Short mmCIF file of C-alpha atoms in Angstrom, two decimals:
data_model
loop_
_atom_site.label_atom_id
_atom_site.label_comp_id
_atom_site.label_asym_id
_atom_site.label_seq_id
_atom_site.Cartn_x
_atom_site.Cartn_y
_atom_site.Cartn_z
CA MET Z 1 70.62 -141.45 -60.51
CA THR Z 2 70.60 -144.05 -63.18
CA VAL Z 3 66.53 -144.32 -64.07
CA ARG Z 4 66.05 -147.78 -65.97
CA ARG Z 5 63.34 -148.25 -69.18
CA GLY Z 6 59.69 -148.73 -68.36
CA ASP Z 7 60.28 -148.38 -64.33
CA ARG Z 8 58.98 -145.40 -62.62
CA ALA Z 9 61.40 -142.96 -61.43
CA SER Z 10 61.00 -141.84 -57.59
CA VAL Z 11 60.64 -138.19 -57.13
CA PRO Z 12 62.88 -137.25 -54.39
CA ILE Z 13 60.32 -135.64 -50.80
CA ARG Z 14 61.65 -132.36 -51.65
CA GLU Z 15 60.11 -131.87 -54.96
CA HIS Z 16 57.07 -133.21 -52.83
CA MET Z 17 57.28 -130.76 -50.84
CA ALA Z 18 58.23 -127.24 -52.88
CA ILE Z 19 55.76 -124.43 -52.70
CA ASP Z 20 54.97 -121.21 -54.44
CA VAL Z 21 55.99 -118.42 -51.61
CA SER Z 22 54.48 -115.32 -53.05
CA PRO Z 23 51.80 -112.66 -51.62
CA GLY Z 24 48.78 -114.91 -50.56
CA PRO Z 25 46.71 -118.26 -50.70
CA ILE Z 26 49.44 -120.78 -49.78
CA ARG Z 27 49.60 -123.28 -53.22
CA PRO Z 28 51.76 -125.72 -54.47
CA ILE Z 29 53.33 -125.24 -57.58
CA ALA Z 30 51.69 -126.95 -60.66
CA GLN Z 31 54.65 -128.82 -62.18
CA ILE Z 32 57.50 -128.30 -60.20
CA SER Z 33 60.18 -130.72 -62.01
CA ALA Z 34 59.91 -127.37 -63.77
CA TYR Z 35 62.29 -125.74 -60.78
CA PHE Z 36 63.55 -128.95 -59.64
CA PRO Z 37 65.51 -130.96 -63.54
CA HIS Z 38 66.43 -134.30 -62.22
CA PRO Z 39 68.48 -136.31 -65.92
CA GLY Z 40 66.60 -139.24 -66.79
CA LEU Z 41 63.00 -137.90 -65.56
CA GLU Z 42 61.88 -136.09 -68.78
CA GLY Z 43 58.81 -137.38 -70.18
CA VAL Z 44 57.61 -138.18 -66.16
CA LEU Z 45 54.34 -136.69 -65.43
CA THR Z 46 53.22 -135.43 -62.36
CA THR Z 47 49.67 -137.02 -60.40
CA GLN Z 48 47.44 -133.93 -61.77
CA ASP Z 49 48.79 -134.30 -65.04
CA ARG Z 50 48.74 -138.48 -65.38
CA MET Z 51 44.93 -137.72 -63.68
CA ARG Z 52 43.90 -135.08 -66.38
CA GLY Z 53 45.08 -136.94 -70.37
CA GLU Z 54 43.44 -139.45 -68.16
CA GLY Z 55 40.01 -137.53 -68.30
CA THR Z 56 39.52 -137.46 -64.00
CA THR Z 57 38.83 -134.90 -62.44
CA VAL Z 58 41.39 -133.48 -59.90
CA PRO Z 59 40.68 -133.50 -56.31
CA PRO Z 60 40.02 -130.46 -54.18
CA GLY Z 61 42.50 -129.11 -51.53
CA THR Z 62 45.31 -129.64 -54.59
CA GLY Z 63 46.05 -126.14 -55.80
CA GLU Z 64 44.83 -126.93 -59.11
CA GLY Z 65 42.20 -125.26 -60.99
CA GLU Z 66 40.95 -123.24 -57.77
CA SER Z 67 39.77 -120.44 -59.62
CA THR Z 68 40.87 -117.32 -57.61
CA GLU Z 69 38.38 -114.77 -59.28
CA GLY Z 70 36.67 -112.55 -56.32
CA TYR Z 71 39.09 -113.37 -53.80
CA ASP Z 72 40.48 -110.46 -52.08
CA SER Z 73 42.58 -111.85 -48.99
CA ASP Z 74 42.81 -114.21 -46.07
CA GLU Z 75 44.21 -113.64 -42.99
CA ASN Z 76 47.40 -114.81 -43.61
CA THR Z 77 47.48 -111.93 -46.10
CA THR Z 78 48.81 -107.83 -45.99
CA LEU Z 79 46.18 -105.66 -47.80
CA GLY Z 80 49.05 -102.57 -46.90
CA THR Z 81 48.53 -99.46 -45.41
CA LEU Z 82 47.08 -96.31 -46.74
CA GLU Z 83 47.75 -92.36 -44.49
CA PHE Z 84 45.69 -89.64 -44.93
CA ASP Z 85 44.34 -86.48 -43.38
CA ILE Z 86 40.68 -85.08 -42.52
CA LEU Z 87 39.31 -82.03 -42.27
CA TYR Z 88 35.81 -81.20 -41.92
CA ASP Z 89 35.64 -76.87 -41.59
CA PRO Z 90 31.33 -76.08 -40.31
CA GLU Z 91 31.33 -72.88 -41.57
CA SER Z 92 32.20 -73.26 -45.75
CA CYS Z 93 29.99 -76.97 -44.85
CA THR Z 94 33.45 -78.65 -47.01
CA LEU Z 95 34.66 -81.63 -45.44
CA ASP Z 96 38.71 -82.44 -47.09
CA CYS Z 97 40.22 -85.72 -47.00
CA THR Z 98 43.71 -85.55 -49.17
CA ILE Z 99 45.37 -89.16 -49.78
CA LEU Z 100 48.71 -88.97 -49.86
CA ARG Z 101 50.56 -92.04 -49.84
CA ALA Z 102 49.92 -96.01 -49.46
CA LYS Z 103 51.98 -98.59 -48.07
CA GLY Z 104 52.40 -102.53 -49.31
CA LEU Z 105 49.79 -102.66 -51.67
CA LYS Z 106 48.86 -106.20 -52.16
CA PRO Z 107 50.32 -107.52 -56.32
CA MET Z 108 47.42 -107.40 -58.66
CA ASP Z 109 48.75 -107.43 -61.44
CA PHE Z 110 51.72 -110.36 -62.71
CA ASN Z 111 54.58 -108.22 -63.10
CA GLY Z 112 54.53 -108.52 -59.49
CA LEU Z 113 52.52 -104.76 -58.75
CA ALA Z 114 49.43 -102.96 -58.57
CA ASP Z 115 48.41 -99.57 -60.46
CA PRO Z 116 46.51 -98.58 -57.18
CA TYR Z 117 43.93 -96.10 -56.79
CA VAL Z 118 41.48 -93.90 -54.45
CA LYS Z 119 37.63 -93.69 -54.49
CA LEU Z 120 35.29 -92.12 -51.58
CA HIS Z 121 31.50 -92.10 -51.11
CA LEU Z 122 29.78 -91.48 -48.53
CA LEU Z 123 27.46 -93.50 -46.14
CA PRO Z 124 24.35 -94.51 -46.12
CA GLY Z 125 23.74 -93.60 -49.04
CA ALA Z 126 26.92 -94.58 -51.08
CA CYS Z 127 26.37 -93.68 -54.72
CA LYS Z 128 27.28 -91.87 -57.53
CA ALA Z 129 26.42 -89.18 -57.28
CA ASN Z 130 28.66 -88.89 -53.73
CA LYS Z 131 31.23 -90.54 -55.91
CA LEU Z 132 35.40 -88.68 -54.92
CA LYS Z 133 38.57 -90.35 -56.69
CA THR Z 134 42.10 -89.98 -57.29
CA ARG Z 135 44.58 -90.20 -59.87
CA THR Z 136 46.00 -93.20 -60.95
CA GLN Z 137 49.18 -94.32 -59.52
CA HIS Z 138 51.24 -96.95 -62.27
CA ASN Z 139 52.77 -99.60 -61.20
CA THR Z 140 54.04 -99.57 -58.13
CA LEU Z 141 53.14 -100.42 -54.61
CA ASN Z 142 53.89 -98.08 -52.73
CA PRO Z 143 51.87 -94.65 -54.16
CA VAL Z 144 52.38 -91.26 -53.50
CA TRP Z 145 49.44 -89.39 -54.51
CA ASN Z 146 48.37 -85.64 -52.14
CA GLU Z 147 46.04 -84.80 -53.40
CA ALA Z 148 42.80 -83.18 -51.96
CA LEU Z 149 39.42 -84.72 -52.73
CA ILE Z 150 36.54 -82.75 -51.44
CA TYR Z 151 33.49 -82.61 -50.70
CA ASN Z 152 30.81 -79.68 -51.00
CA GLY Z 153 27.03 -79.16 -48.69
CA ILE Z 154 28.37 -81.01 -45.60
CA THR Z 155 26.07 -80.19 -42.98
CA ALA Z 156 26.26 -80.85 -39.10
CA GLU Z 157 23.19 -83.44 -39.93
CA ASP Z 158 25.89 -85.36 -41.98
CA MET Z 159 28.08 -85.12 -39.29
CA ALA Z 160 26.28 -87.15 -36.99
CA ARG Z 161 25.12 -89.79 -39.35
CA LYS Z 162 27.65 -90.63 -41.58
CA THR Z 163 30.77 -92.60 -42.40
CA LEU Z 164 33.42 -91.75 -44.89
CA ARG Z 165 34.07 -94.50 -46.63
CA ILE Z 166 37.79 -94.70 -48.53
CA THR Z 167 38.58 -97.78 -51.33
CA VAL Z 168 41.91 -98.57 -53.02
CA CYS Z 169 41.87 -100.37 -56.59
CA ASP Z 170 43.54 -101.61 -59.04
CA GLU Z 171 43.41 -100.25 -62.32
CA ASP Z 172 42.65 -102.98 -65.67
CA LYS Z 173 42.16 -101.50 -68.57
CA LEU Z 174 41.00 -104.54 -70.73
CA THR Z 175 38.82 -106.06 -67.51
CA HIS Z 176 37.15 -105.01 -64.52
CA ASN Z 177 38.80 -103.22 -61.29
CA GLU Z 178 39.73 -105.48 -58.80
CA PHE Z 179 38.96 -104.30 -55.44
CA ILE Z 180 42.32 -104.21 -52.88
CA GLY Z 181 40.92 -102.98 -49.64
CA GLU Z 182 39.19 -100.63 -47.60
CA THR Z 183 38.73 -98.61 -44.21
CA ARG Z 184 36.29 -96.53 -43.03
CA VAL Z 185 35.65 -93.60 -40.67
CA PRO Z 186 32.55 -92.18 -39.17
CA LEU Z 187 32.54 -88.38 -39.47
CA ARG Z 188 30.86 -88.09 -35.68
CA ARG Z 189 34.60 -88.38 -34.59
CA LEU Z 190 35.85 -85.80 -35.80
CA ARG Z 191 36.53 -82.42 -34.04
CA PRO Z 192 34.48 -79.82 -36.37
CA GLY Z 193 38.47 -76.73 -37.58
CA GLN Z 194 40.07 -79.98 -36.83
CA LYS Z 195 42.66 -81.16 -39.21
CA ARG Z 196 42.92 -85.87 -37.64
CA HIS Z 197 46.50 -87.33 -39.13
CA PHE Z 198 45.34 -91.63 -39.82
CA ASN Z 199 47.55 -94.09 -41.47
CA LEU Z 200 45.79 -97.36 -40.91
CA CYS Z 201 45.59 -100.45 -41.95
CA LEU Z 202 43.79 -101.13 -45.53
CA GLU Z 203 40.60 -104.71 -44.51
CA ARG Z 204 38.89 -107.25 -45.99
CA GLN Z 205 35.44 -106.01 -48.43
CA GLN Z 206 32.94 -105.00 -45.90
CA PRO Z 207 28.99 -105.77 -46.95
CA LEU Z 208 27.67 -102.56 -47.24
CA GLU Z 209 24.20 -102.70 -44.50
CA PRO Z 210 21.15 -102.26 -46.18
CA PRO Z 211 18.44 -99.24 -45.68
CA ALA Z 212 16.34 -100.08 -43.25
CA GLY Z 213 13.23 -99.66 -45.32
CA TRP Z 214 12.29 -97.72 -48.53
CA ALA Z 215 15.01 -95.05 -48.72
CA LEU Z 216 15.74 -92.58 -50.76
CA GLU Z 217 18.88 -92.03 -53.02
CA GLU Z 218 20.45 -88.43 -52.69
CA ARG Z 219 20.51 -87.55 -55.95
CA GLY Z 220 23.38 -83.83 -54.79
CA ARG Z 221 23.51 -81.45 -52.42
CA ILE Z 222 22.28 -77.64 -53.47
CA LEU Z 223 22.81 -73.69 -51.75
CA LEU Z 224 20.40 -71.83 -50.51
CA ALA Z 225 18.83 -68.61 -49.44
CA LEU Z 226 15.95 -67.32 -47.47
CA THR Z 227 15.48 -64.22 -46.42
CA TYR Z 228 12.96 -62.46 -45.53
CA ILE Z 229 12.73 -58.69 -46.37
CA SER Z 230 9.59 -56.83 -43.46
CA GLU Z 231 9.62 -53.98 -46.08
CA ARG Z 232 8.66 -56.04 -49.28
CA HIS Z 233 6.60 -57.87 -47.58
CA GLY Z 234 7.85 -60.96 -49.27
CA LEU Z 235 10.14 -63.87 -49.18
CA LEU Z 236 13.37 -63.58 -50.99
CA VAL Z 237 14.53 -67.76 -52.41
CA SER Z 238 17.73 -67.05 -53.59
CA ILE Z 239 19.46 -70.07 -55.99
CA LEU Z 240 23.13 -69.91 -54.92
CA ARG Z 241 24.65 -73.44 -56.34
CA CYS Z 242 24.77 -77.15 -56.66
CA ALA Z 243 27.17 -79.70 -55.97
CA HIS Z 244 27.86 -83.45 -56.01
CA LEU Z 245 24.71 -83.38 -58.72
CA ALA Z 246 23.86 -87.59 -60.77
CA ALA Z 247 25.00 -87.11 -64.51
CA MET Z 248 22.08 -87.47 -66.21
CA ASP Z 249 23.75 -87.51 -69.66
CA VAL Z 250 26.11 -90.58 -71.57
CA CYS Z 251 28.97 -87.67 -70.94
CA GLY Z 252 29.43 -87.65 -67.83
CA TYR Z 253 27.76 -84.47 -67.29
CA SER Z 254 24.12 -83.18 -66.83
CA ASP Z 255 22.78 -80.26 -68.00
CA PRO Z 256 21.08 -78.10 -64.64
CA TYR Z 257 18.91 -76.07 -64.18
CA VAL Z 258 16.14 -75.36 -61.07
CA LYS Z 259 12.75 -74.75 -60.34
CA THR Z 260 11.18 -73.42 -57.42
CA TYR Z 261 7.34 -73.62 -56.19
CA LEU Z 262 5.64 -72.14 -53.07
CA LYS Z 263 2.82 -74.36 -52.96
CA PRO Z 264 -0.21 -74.02 -51.92
CA ASP Z 265 -0.82 -72.12 -55.26
CA GLU Z 266 -3.94 -72.35 -56.78
CA GLU Z 267 -3.42 -69.75 -59.76
CA LYS Z 268 0.05 -71.15 -60.24
CA LYS Z 269 2.05 -68.56 -60.83
CA SER Z 270 4.54 -69.37 -58.13
CA LYS Z 271 6.40 -71.32 -60.18
CA HIS Z 272 10.68 -69.30 -61.14
CA LYS Z 273 13.45 -71.27 -62.76
CA THR Z 274 17.02 -70.60 -62.59
CA THR Z 275 19.25 -70.41 -66.47
CA VAL Z 276 20.72 -73.36 -67.87
CA LYS Z 277 23.90 -74.39 -66.65
CA LYS Z 278 26.22 -76.66 -69.46
CA LYS Z 279 27.77 -79.62 -68.94
CA THR Z 280 28.63 -79.91 -65.05
CA LEU Z 281 27.41 -81.64 -62.19
CA ASN Z 282 28.89 -78.57 -59.82
CA PRO Z 283 26.28 -75.42 -61.24
CA GLU Z 284 26.93 -72.22 -59.46
CA TYR Z 285 23.23 -69.97 -60.30
CA ASN Z 286 23.07 -66.98 -57.26
CA GLU Z 287 19.92 -66.30 -59.10
CA ASP Z 288 16.77 -64.70 -57.03
CA PHE Z 289 13.06 -65.50 -57.36
CA PHE Z 290 10.93 -63.09 -54.70
CA TYR Z 291 6.84 -64.30 -53.83
CA GLU Z 292 5.37 -60.88 -51.86
CA ILE Z 293 3.88 -62.92 -49.13
CA GLU Z 294 3.18 -61.65 -45.90
CA GLN Z 295 5.04 -63.15 -42.34
CA SER Z 296 2.70 -65.05 -40.92
CA ASP Z 297 1.18 -66.59 -44.18
CA LEU Z 298 4.47 -68.97 -44.50
CA GLY Z 299 3.42 -71.22 -41.63
CA HIS Z 300 1.21 -72.92 -43.77
CA LYS Z 301 3.17 -73.11 -47.13
CA SER Z 302 6.38 -74.63 -48.28
CA LEU Z 303 8.54 -74.09 -50.57
CA GLU Z 304 9.88 -77.34 -53.41
CA ILE Z 305 12.74 -76.76 -55.02
CA THR Z 306 13.56 -78.98 -58.02
CA VAL Z 307 16.63 -79.58 -60.15
CA TRP Z 308 16.00 -80.95 -63.84
CA ASP Z 309 18.20 -81.85 -66.20
CA TYR Z 310 17.60 -80.30 -69.81
CA ASP Z 311 17.79 -82.35 -72.84
CA ILE Z 312 16.82 -80.54 -76.23
CA GLY Z 313 13.91 -82.54 -78.68
CA LYS Z 314 12.85 -85.19 -75.26
CA SER Z 315 11.23 -83.88 -71.89
CA ASN Z 316 13.74 -83.20 -69.46
CA ASP Z 317 15.57 -85.50 -66.39
CA PHE Z 318 14.49 -85.19 -62.59
CA ILE Z 319 17.60 -85.56 -61.16
CA GLY Z 320 15.57 -84.57 -57.45
CA GLY Z 321 14.03 -82.15 -55.62
CA VAL Z 322 13.96 -80.86 -51.82
CA THR Z 323 11.54 -79.93 -50.21
CA LEU Z 324 11.10 -76.86 -47.38
CA GLY Z 325 7.94 -76.88 -44.70
CA LEU Z 326 6.57 -77.00 -41.20
CA GLY Z 327 5.53 -80.67 -42.27
CA ALA Z 328 9.33 -81.38 -43.52
CA SER Z 329 11.40 -83.10 -41.10
CA GLY Z 330 14.80 -82.00 -39.23
CA GLU Z 331 17.01 -79.03 -41.62
CA CYS Z 332 15.03 -78.55 -43.93
CA ARG Z 333 12.03 -77.87 -41.07
CA GLN Z 334 14.49 -75.92 -38.82
CA HIS Z 335 15.84 -74.17 -41.72
CA TRP Z 336 11.46 -73.06 -42.72
CA LEU Z 337 11.14 -72.36 -39.30
CA SER Z 338 14.29 -70.12 -38.05
CA CYS Z 339 13.61 -67.83 -41.81
CA LEU Z 340 9.51 -67.56 -39.59
CA GLN Z 341 11.63 -66.35 -37.14
CA THR Z 342 13.64 -63.94 -38.77
CA SER Z 343 13.37 -60.65 -40.52
CA ASP Z 344 15.64 -58.83 -42.87
CA CYS Z 345 18.30 -62.13 -42.07
CA ARG Z 346 19.91 -63.75 -44.95
CA LEU Z 347 19.41 -67.82 -44.35
CA GLU Z 348 22.00 -69.34 -46.08
CA HIS Z 349 22.13 -73.45 -45.82
CA TRP Z 350 22.91 -76.59 -47.55
CA HIS Z 351 20.48 -79.10 -48.53
CA THR Z 352 20.43 -83.17 -49.68
CA LEU Z 353 18.46 -83.51 -53.57
CA THR Z 354 16.72 -87.50 -53.27
CA ASN Z 355 15.09 -89.07 -55.94
CA GLU Z 356 11.62 -88.27 -54.64
CA LEU Z 357 9.68 -86.95 -57.18
CA PRO Z 358 7.02 -84.07 -55.79
CA GLU Z 359 3.67 -84.65 -56.60
CA SER Z 360 4.01 -80.79 -58.18
CA SER Z 361 6.17 -82.08 -60.60
CA THR Z 362 4.69 -85.32 -61.87
CA PHE Z 363 4.00 -84.27 -65.04
CA GLY Z 364 6.94 -82.65 -66.28
CA PRO Z 365 9.35 -79.48 -65.73
#
């Protein structure tokens, strides 16, 4: 085609109708002439280029100048599938989630690939204390993990009311990590002791439901054992271990120790403290404390358990606490009631630590 000087070159309709078919929203290619070169069209500007040169704003809908930041997917874009197994063991109170593989993930990087990893949260009450995470698989849309992530201290009450949120993200070292997709599994759908296999399509990010009223933040779990020894006329409190504690130090760990307090106690002689475990969020103690008291009097008492982070040169940080007694609710009340009704029997139970600071600990550890 011959173009005379001063004349405007006509551009074939196929050049205007060409589109980018890469994954994501359908958008016109910015400078299509680079893909369909025509002799004699050198120096011819597109409509958008001319508008920019004149200082005019590009109208919406052109696909240019539109920010894709925060964009997850549309109805025509697949996010991929995730394959995993879940097993709940009621005897050990563990929830085992084995992340197997993902297929056909949405490309997130400029090279058309992604650096995916998987993270788990328990809802409601999602926080850093109950987050578990896999390794990152680099430059792939079909990652294979075969990695087991285990929650300790999951009780029957947790299985009835909690949901496991499984999220696939793309790791970016220079910027923030990006969301790819998620899926959620209500734990009440699982049968204790039976492994269940899942192969689910990832979905767009769902907003977290705000807790009703003022909700307590979960700070981890603690395993306690109560034994009323009739021969010694006293209560034996065993601090066994903690799991998934909140990190209080900048290194991502804590230096936790546990305090027990049988109240009311006018003489303040019932306070006991475990040893400090350094740089861990899953400490094991196996320490016993004995309270000389008649079993009938336990009905008027409550056992206060608090976990603290030890700091040198400044006040210790409160991690979480729980109170057992007839004035408590749920499993905390049931555990204490079982101790009142049973002698010479070791009663172990996991309890959830919350950020509620007991009144007796308001003035420090």
